[in-house]
């Protein structure tokens, strides 16, 4: 048996922990500000910035800078491509989890 | 609302794509040889070697070298800690997937 395991279909662009978290949160709240994502994912400003830049470059999120009163804020939203990539990722993860569960090692 | 997202509980030691794949396969087949893992995960020898070394150093897998006839083979098995870490990872992923599904963006 040498079929490909579902893990081989995971795309690092979306699977990486922080980036997966960003896209999962943006599926819930649509538009999140930088501080919200940072606190929810418990990462540093620098770490989040780096991953948002990667997601923006790959077309998975759109970043919009604006003001709330005089306070500068950065808003992040998933693009259609980002939502689609999250669906693909979650589909591969579901398949992976089902296989482990069927093997009797699952909870 | 600033609760922590389940993605903040993912551990890169186990979440990383290739390492997650290795541990998921070892939940199915218990003892796998190097070539089987490489083909199932569609990675290069070097890439798999690097990730197996990481998993061995963190105590998640045990690597055993032996022979089948005259042919050298490398066998890999998950340790108890590796199986436990996989369960923790899959639990966090299930929670993440459920949240996205509840938000109505899930399949």
PDB file of C-alpha atoms in Angstrom:
ATOM      1  CA  UNK A   1       0.000   0.000   0.000  1.00  0.00           C
ATOM      2  CA  UNK A   2       1.597   3.263  -1.034  1.00  0.00           C
ATOM      3  CA  UNK A   3      -1.373   5.591  -1.525  1.00  0.00           C
ATOM      4  CA  UNK A   4      -0.776   9.202  -0.604  1.00  0.00           C
ATOM      5  CA  UNK A   5      -1.641  10.199   2.903  1.00  0.00           C
ATOM      6  CA  UNK A   6      -3.952  13.239   3.331  1.00  0.00           C
ATOM      7  CA  UNK A   7      -1.049  15.045   5.037  1.00  0.00           C
ATOM      8  CA  UNK A   8       0.622  15.189   1.622  1.00  0.00           C
ATOM      9  CA  UNK A   9      -2.213  17.484   0.497  1.00  0.00           C
ATOM     10  CA  UNK A  10      -1.655  20.047   3.239  1.00  0.00           C
ATOM     11  CA  UNK A  11      -0.352  23.389   1.963  1.00  0.00           C
ATOM     12  CA  UNK A  12       2.164  25.085   4.257  1.00  0.00           C
ATOM     13  CA  UNK A  13       0.914  28.481   3.086  1.00  0.00           C
ATOM     14  CA  UNK A  14      -2.285  27.805   5.013  1.00  0.00           C
ATOM     15  CA  UNK A  15      -1.370  24.915   7.333  1.00  0.00           C
ATOM     16  CA  UNK A  16       1.276  26.811   9.317  1.00  0.00           C
ATOM     17  CA  UNK A  17      -0.100  27.313  12.840  1.00  0.00           C
ATOM     18  CA  UNK A  18      -0.403  31.122  12.933  1.00  0.00           C
ATOM     19  CA  UNK A  19      -1.660  31.427   9.359  1.00  0.00           C
ATOM     20  CA  UNK A  20      -4.260  28.684   9.928  1.00  0.00           C
ATOM     21  CA  UNK A  21      -5.379  30.528  13.047  1.00  0.00           C
ATOM     22  CA  UNK A  22      -5.706  33.832  11.189  1.00  0.00           C
ATOM     23  CA  UNK A  23      -7.842  32.316   8.434  1.00  0.00           C
ATOM     24  CA  UNK A  24      -9.974  30.355  10.935  1.00  0.00           C
ATOM     25  CA  UNK A  25     -10.661  33.509  12.962  1.00  0.00           C
ATOM     26  CA  UNK A  26     -11.480  35.489   9.812  1.00  0.00           C
ATOM     27  CA  UNK A  27     -14.093  32.839   8.973  1.00  0.00           C
ATOM     28  CA  UNK A  28     -15.772  33.703  12.284  1.00  0.00           C
ATOM     29  CA  UNK A  29     -15.443  37.477  12.465  1.00  0.00           C
ATOM     30  CA  UNK A  30     -14.945  38.501   8.820  1.00  0.00           C
ATOM     31  CA  UNK A  31     -12.967  41.658   9.646  1.00  0.00           C
ATOM     32  CA  UNK A  32     -10.498  41.550  12.534  1.00  0.00           C
ATOM     33  CA  UNK A  33      -8.044  44.148  13.718  1.00  0.00           C
ATOM     34  CA  UNK A  34      -4.380  43.428  14.292  1.00  0.00           C
ATOM     35  CA  UNK A  35      -4.555  43.492  18.101  1.00  0.00           C
ATOM     36  CA  UNK A  36      -7.498  41.110  18.162  1.00  0.00           C
ATOM     37  CA  UNK A  37      -5.655  38.520  16.064  1.00  0.00           C
ATOM     38  CA  UNK A  38      -2.469  38.950  18.100  1.00  0.00           C
ATOM     39  CA  UNK A  39      -4.268  38.398  21.410  1.00  0.00           C
ATOM     40  CA  UNK A  40      -6.441  35.513  20.187  1.00  0.00           C
ATOM     41  CA  UNK A  41      -3.437  33.673  18.761  1.00  0.00           C
ATOM     42  CA  UNK A  42      -1.030  34.661  21.555  1.00  0.00           C
ATOM     43  CA  UNK A  43       1.755  35.701  19.244  1.00  0.00           C
ATOM     44  CA  UNK A  44       4.064  38.692  19.187  1.00  0.00           C
ATOM     45  CA  UNK A  45       3.469  41.723  16.947  1.00  0.00           C
ATOM     46  CA  UNK A  46       6.497  40.755  14.870  1.00  0.00           C
ATOM     47  CA  UNK A  47       5.435  37.169  14.417  1.00  0.00           C
ATOM     48  CA  UNK A  48       1.888  38.126  13.403  1.00  0.00           C
ATOM     49  CA  UNK A  49       3.170  40.832  11.028  1.00  0.00           C
ATOM     50  CA  UNK A  50       5.399  38.349   9.279  1.00  0.00           C
ATOM     51  CA  UNK A  51       2.617  35.805   8.785  1.00  0.00           C
ATOM     52  CA  UNK A  52       0.104  38.452   7.646  1.00  0.00           C
ATOM     53  CA  UNK A  53       2.601  39.623   5.073  1.00  0.00           C
ATOM     54  CA  UNK A  54       2.949  36.043   3.805  1.00  0.00           C
ATOM     55  CA  UNK A  55      -0.841  35.664   3.646  1.00  0.00           C
ATOM     56  CA  UNK A  56      -1.222  39.009   1.879  1.00  0.00           C
ATOM     57  CA  UNK A  57       1.454  38.132  -0.671  1.00  0.00           C
ATOM     58  CA  UNK A  58      -0.208  34.798  -1.399  1.00  0.00           C
ATOM     59  CA  UNK A  59      -3.550  36.574  -1.831  1.00  0.00           C
ATOM     60  CA  UNK A  60      -5.236  34.895   1.152  1.00  0.00           C
ATOM     61  CA  UNK A  61      -5.973  38.079   3.130  1.00  0.00           C
ATOM     62  CA  UNK A  62      -6.483  41.761   2.429  1.00  0.00           C
ATOM     63  CA  UNK A  63      -5.006  44.307   4.837  1.00  0.00           C
ATOM     64  CA  UNK A  64      -6.578  47.742   5.201  1.00  0.00           C
ATOM     65  CA  UNK A  65      -5.114  50.534   7.313  1.00  0.00           C
ATOM     66  CA  UNK A  66      -7.425  53.159   8.750  1.00  0.00           C
ATOM     67  CA  UNK A  67      -8.272  55.264  11.774  1.00  0.00           C
ATOM     68  CA  UNK A  68     -10.716  54.925  14.605  1.00  0.00           C
ATOM     69  CA  UNK A  69     -10.899  58.514  15.813  1.00  0.00           C
ATOM     70  CA  UNK A  70      -7.237  59.505  15.834  1.00  0.00           C
ATOM     71  CA  UNK A  71      -6.023  56.001  16.580  1.00  0.00           C
ATOM     72  CA  UNK A  72      -4.481  54.123  13.647  1.00  0.00           C
ATOM     73  CA  UNK A  73      -5.850  50.634  13.189  1.00  0.00           C
ATOM     74  CA  UNK A  74      -5.107  47.780  10.823  1.00  0.00           C
ATOM     75  CA  UNK A  75      -7.984  45.640   9.613  1.00  0.00           C
ATOM     76  CA  UNK A  76      -7.557  42.206   8.112  1.00  0.00           C
ATOM     77  CA  UNK A  77     -10.111  40.240   6.106  1.00  0.00           C
ATOM     78  CA  UNK A  78      -9.951  36.951   4.226  1.00  0.00           C
ATOM     79  CA  UNK A  79     -10.188  37.078   0.441  1.00  0.00           C
ATOM     80  CA  UNK A  80     -12.300  34.595  -1.530  1.00  0.00           C
ATOM     81  CA  UNK A  81      -9.081  32.697  -2.257  1.00  0.00           C
ATOM     82  CA  UNK A  82      -8.298  32.669   1.460  1.00  0.00           C
ATOM     83  CA  UNK A  83     -11.713  31.270   2.331  1.00  0.00           C
ATOM     84  CA  UNK A  84     -11.357  28.619  -0.352  1.00  0.00           C
ATOM     85  CA  UNK A  85      -7.871  27.669   0.846  1.00  0.00           C
ATOM     86  CA  UNK A  86      -9.179  27.320   4.408  1.00  0.00           C
ATOM     87  CA  UNK A  87     -11.943  24.989   3.195  1.00  0.00           C
ATOM     88  CA  UNK A  88      -9.422  22.851   1.331  1.00  0.00           C
ATOM     89  CA  UNK A  89      -7.172  22.713   4.404  1.00  0.00           C
ATOM     90  CA  UNK A  90     -10.029  21.778   6.743  1.00  0.00           C
ATOM     91  CA  UNK A  91     -11.170  19.091   4.299  1.00  0.00           C
ATOM     92  CA  UNK A  92      -7.696  17.521   4.315  1.00  0.00           C
ATOM     93  CA  UNK A  93      -7.577  17.728   8.123  1.00  0.00           C
ATOM     94  CA  UNK A  94     -10.995  16.069   8.443  1.00  0.00           C
ATOM     95  CA  UNK A  95      -9.808  13.201   6.232  1.00  0.00           C
ATOM     96  CA  UNK A  96      -6.621  12.864   8.278  1.00  0.00           C
ATOM     97  CA  UNK A  97      -8.537  12.858  11.585  1.00  0.00           C
ATOM     98  CA  UNK A  98     -11.036  10.281  10.254  1.00  0.00           C
ATOM     99  CA  UNK A  99      -8.195   7.958   9.249  1.00  0.00           C
ATOM    100  CA  UNK A 100      -6.571   8.162  12.680  1.00  0.00           C
ATOM    101  CA  UNK A 101      -9.974   7.632  14.339  1.00  0.00           C
ATOM    102  CA  UNK A 102     -10.654   4.573  12.184  1.00  0.00           C
ATOM    103  CA  UNK A 103      -7.270   3.181  13.173  1.00  0.00           C
ATOM    104  CA  UNK A 104      -8.566   3.153  16.732  1.00  0.00           C
ATOM    105  CA  UNK A 105      -6.077   5.657  18.097  1.00  0.00           C
ATOM    106  CA  UNK A 106      -8.601   8.505  18.064  1.00  0.00           C
ATOM    107  CA  UNK A 107     -10.399   9.790  21.125  1.00  0.00           C
TER     108      UNK A 107
ATOM    109  CA  UNK B   1     -13.969  39.217  23.271  1.00  0.00           C
ATOM    110  CA  UNK B   2     -10.337  38.207  23.510  1.00  0.00           C
ATOM    111  CA  UNK B   3     -10.504  34.485  24.381  1.00  0.00           C
ATOM    112  CA  UNK B   4      -7.694  32.382  23.003  1.00  0.00           C
ATOM    113  CA  UNK B   5      -8.336  30.697  19.709  1.00  0.00           C
ATOM    114  CA  UNK B   6      -7.706  26.918  19.531  1.00  0.00           C
ATOM    115  CA  UNK B   7      -4.925  27.625  17.015  1.00  0.00           C
ATOM    116  CA  UNK B   8      -2.942  29.125  19.900  1.00  0.00           C
ATOM    117  CA  UNK B   9      -2.820  25.617  21.408  1.00  0.00           C
ATOM    118  CA  UNK B  10      -1.239  23.993  18.362  1.00  0.00           C
ATOM    119  CA  UNK B  11       2.341  22.821  18.931  1.00  0.00           C
ATOM    120  CA  UNK B  12       4.667  23.279  15.961  1.00  0.00           C
ATOM    121  CA  UNK B  13       6.591  20.174  17.037  1.00  0.00           C
ATOM    122  CA  UNK B  14       3.579  18.107  15.979  1.00  0.00           C
ATOM    123  CA  UNK B  15       1.524  20.487  13.820  1.00  0.00           C
ATOM    124  CA  UNK B  16       4.148  20.931  11.109  1.00  0.00           C
ATOM    125  CA  UNK B  17       2.791  19.218   7.967  1.00  0.00           C
ATOM    126  CA  UNK B  18       5.355  16.413   7.545  1.00  0.00           C
ATOM    127  CA  UNK B  19       5.605  15.662  11.266  1.00  0.00           C
ATOM    128  CA  UNK B  20       1.805  15.553  11.608  1.00  0.00           C
ATOM    129  CA  UNK B  21       1.701  13.174   8.665  1.00  0.00           C
ATOM    130  CA  UNK B  22       4.348  10.885  10.189  1.00  0.00           C
ATOM    131  CA  UNK B  23       2.507  10.631  13.520  1.00  0.00           C
ATOM    132  CA  UNK B  24      -0.881  10.153  11.802  1.00  0.00           C
ATOM    133  CA  UNK B  25       0.502   7.294   9.672  1.00  0.00           C
ATOM    134  CA  UNK B  26       2.161   5.687  12.696  1.00  0.00           C
ATOM    135  CA  UNK B  27      -1.253   5.653  14.403  1.00  0.00           C
ATOM    136  CA  UNK B  28      -2.470   3.505  11.492  1.00  0.00           C
ATOM    137  CA  UNK B  29       0.437   1.185  10.847  1.00  0.00           C
ATOM    138  CA  UNK B  30       2.377   1.205  14.140  1.00  0.00           C
ATOM    139  CA  UNK B  31       5.760   0.438  12.546  1.00  0.00           C
ATOM    140  CA  UNK B  32       6.590   2.026   9.197  1.00  0.00           C
ATOM    141  CA  UNK B  33       9.761   1.948   7.201  1.00  0.00           C
ATOM    142  CA  UNK B  34      11.461   5.050   5.863  1.00  0.00           C
ATOM    143  CA  UNK B  35      10.506   4.489   2.224  1.00  0.00           C
ATOM    144  CA  UNK B  36       6.849   3.939   3.108  1.00  0.00           C
ATOM    145  CA  UNK B  37       6.642   7.255   4.976  1.00  0.00           C
ATOM    146  CA  UNK B  38       8.521   9.085   2.222  1.00  0.00           C
ATOM    147  CA  UNK B  39       6.187   7.803  -0.503  1.00  0.00           C
ATOM    148  CA  UNK B  40       2.978   8.288   1.486  1.00  0.00           C
ATOM    149  CA  UNK B  41       3.899  11.872   2.362  1.00  0.00           C
ATOM    150  CA  UNK B  42       5.503  12.647  -1.003  1.00  0.00           C
ATOM    151  CA  UNK B  43       8.593  14.238   0.461  1.00  0.00           C
ATOM    152  CA  UNK B  44      12.278  13.903  -0.336  1.00  0.00           C
ATOM    153  CA  UNK B  45      14.627  11.664   1.658  1.00  0.00           C
ATOM    154  CA  UNK B  46      16.361  14.737   3.064  1.00  0.00           C
ATOM    155  CA  UNK B  47      13.154  16.435   4.118  1.00  0.00           C
ATOM    156  CA  UNK B  48      11.823  13.303   5.829  1.00  0.00           C
ATOM    157  CA  UNK B  49      15.174  12.652   7.536  1.00  0.00           C
ATOM    158  CA  UNK B  50      15.206  16.145   8.970  1.00  0.00           C
ATOM    159  CA  UNK B  51      11.684  15.872  10.367  1.00  0.00           C
ATOM    160  CA  UNK B  52      12.270  12.368  11.776  1.00  0.00           C
ATOM    161  CA  UNK B  53      15.335  13.680  13.561  1.00  0.00           C
ATOM    162  CA  UNK B  54      13.238  16.474  15.082  1.00  0.00           C
ATOM    163  CA  UNK B  55      10.573  13.981  16.156  1.00  0.00           C
ATOM    164  CA  UNK B  56      13.178  11.623  17.608  1.00  0.00           C
ATOM    165  CA  UNK B  57      14.864  14.430  19.550  1.00  0.00           C
ATOM    166  CA  UNK B  58      11.531  15.543  20.987  1.00  0.00           C
ATOM    167  CA  UNK B  59      10.778  11.948  21.990  1.00  0.00           C
ATOM    168  CA  UNK B  60       7.776  11.543  19.674  1.00  0.00           C
ATOM    169  CA  UNK B  61       9.149   8.652  17.600  1.00  0.00           C
ATOM    170  CA  UNK B  62      11.678   5.853  17.997  1.00  0.00           C
ATOM    171  CA  UNK B  63      13.919   4.970  15.055  1.00  0.00           C
ATOM    172  CA  UNK B  64      15.330   1.458  14.680  1.00  0.00           C
ATOM    173  CA  UNK B  65      17.825   0.434  12.013  1.00  0.00           C
ATOM    174  CA  UNK B  66      17.938  -3.164  10.881  1.00  0.00           C
ATOM    175  CA  UNK B  67      18.207  -5.503   7.924  1.00  0.00           C
ATOM    176  CA  UNK B  68      15.730  -7.365   5.775  1.00  0.00           C
ATOM    177  CA  UNK B  69      17.948 -10.035   4.265  1.00  0.00           C
ATOM    178  CA  UNK B  70      20.995  -8.005   3.275  1.00  0.00           C
ATOM    179  CA  UNK B  71      19.050  -4.823   2.664  1.00  0.00           C
ATOM    180  CA  UNK B  72      19.362  -2.165   5.361  1.00  0.00           C
ATOM    181  CA  UNK B  73      16.037  -0.767   6.494  1.00  0.00           C
ATOM    182  CA  UNK B  74      14.986   1.950   8.926  1.00  0.00           C
ATOM    183  CA  UNK B  75      11.862   1.400  10.983  1.00  0.00           C
ATOM    184  CA  UNK B  76       9.972   4.188  12.705  1.00  0.00           C
ATOM    185  CA  UNK B  77       7.369   3.852  15.457  1.00  0.00           C
ATOM    186  CA  UNK B  78       5.525   6.400  17.585  1.00  0.00           C
ATOM    187  CA  UNK B  79       6.343   6.526  21.285  1.00  0.00           C
ATOM    188  CA  UNK B  80       3.630   6.863  23.949  1.00  0.00           C
ATOM    189  CA  UNK B  81       4.490  10.585  24.105  1.00  0.00           C
ATOM    190  CA  UNK B  82       4.098  10.792  20.327  1.00  0.00           C
ATOM    191  CA  UNK B  83       0.677   9.146  20.413  1.00  0.00           C
ATOM    192  CA  UNK B  84      -0.397  11.473  23.223  1.00  0.00           C
ATOM    193  CA  UNK B  85       0.879  14.541  21.350  1.00  0.00           C
ATOM    194  CA  UNK B  86      -1.050  13.456  18.246  1.00  0.00           C
ATOM    195  CA  UNK B  87      -4.242  13.131  20.304  1.00  0.00           C
ATOM    196  CA  UNK B  88      -3.739  16.616  21.743  1.00  0.00           C
ATOM    197  CA  UNK B  89      -3.124  18.030  18.265  1.00  0.00           C
ATOM    198  CA  UNK B  90      -6.187  16.338  16.760  1.00  0.00           C
ATOM    199  CA  UNK B  91      -8.300  17.576  19.683  1.00  0.00           C
ATOM    200  CA  UNK B  92      -7.220  21.164  19.022  1.00  0.00           C
ATOM    201  CA  UNK B  93      -7.884  20.724  15.282  1.00  0.00           C
ATOM    202  CA  UNK B  94     -11.366  19.311  15.955  1.00  0.00           C
ATOM    203  CA  UNK B  95     -12.164  22.355  18.107  1.00  0.00           C
ATOM    204  CA  UNK B  96     -10.850  24.692  15.407  1.00  0.00           C
ATOM    205  CA  UNK B  97     -12.848  22.954  12.666  1.00  0.00           C
ATOM    206  CA  UNK B  98     -16.026  23.015  14.801  1.00  0.00           C
ATOM    207  CA  UNK B  99     -15.665  26.752  15.342  1.00  0.00           C
ATOM    208  CA  UNK B 100     -15.268  27.441  11.641  1.00  0.00           C
ATOM    209  CA  UNK B 101     -18.218  25.144  10.873  1.00  0.00           C
ATOM    210  CA  UNK B 102     -20.405  26.930  13.426  1.00  0.00           C
ATOM    211  CA  UNK B 103     -19.484  30.254  11.823  1.00  0.00           C
ATOM    212  CA  UNK B 104     -21.160  28.948   8.682  1.00  0.00           C
ATOM    213  CA  UNK B 105     -18.059  28.946   6.519  1.00  0.00           C
ATOM    214  CA  UNK B 106     -17.565  25.207   6.884  1.00  0.00           C
ATOM    215  CA  UNK B 107     -18.474  22.642   4.262  1.00  0.00           C
TER     216      UNK B 107
END
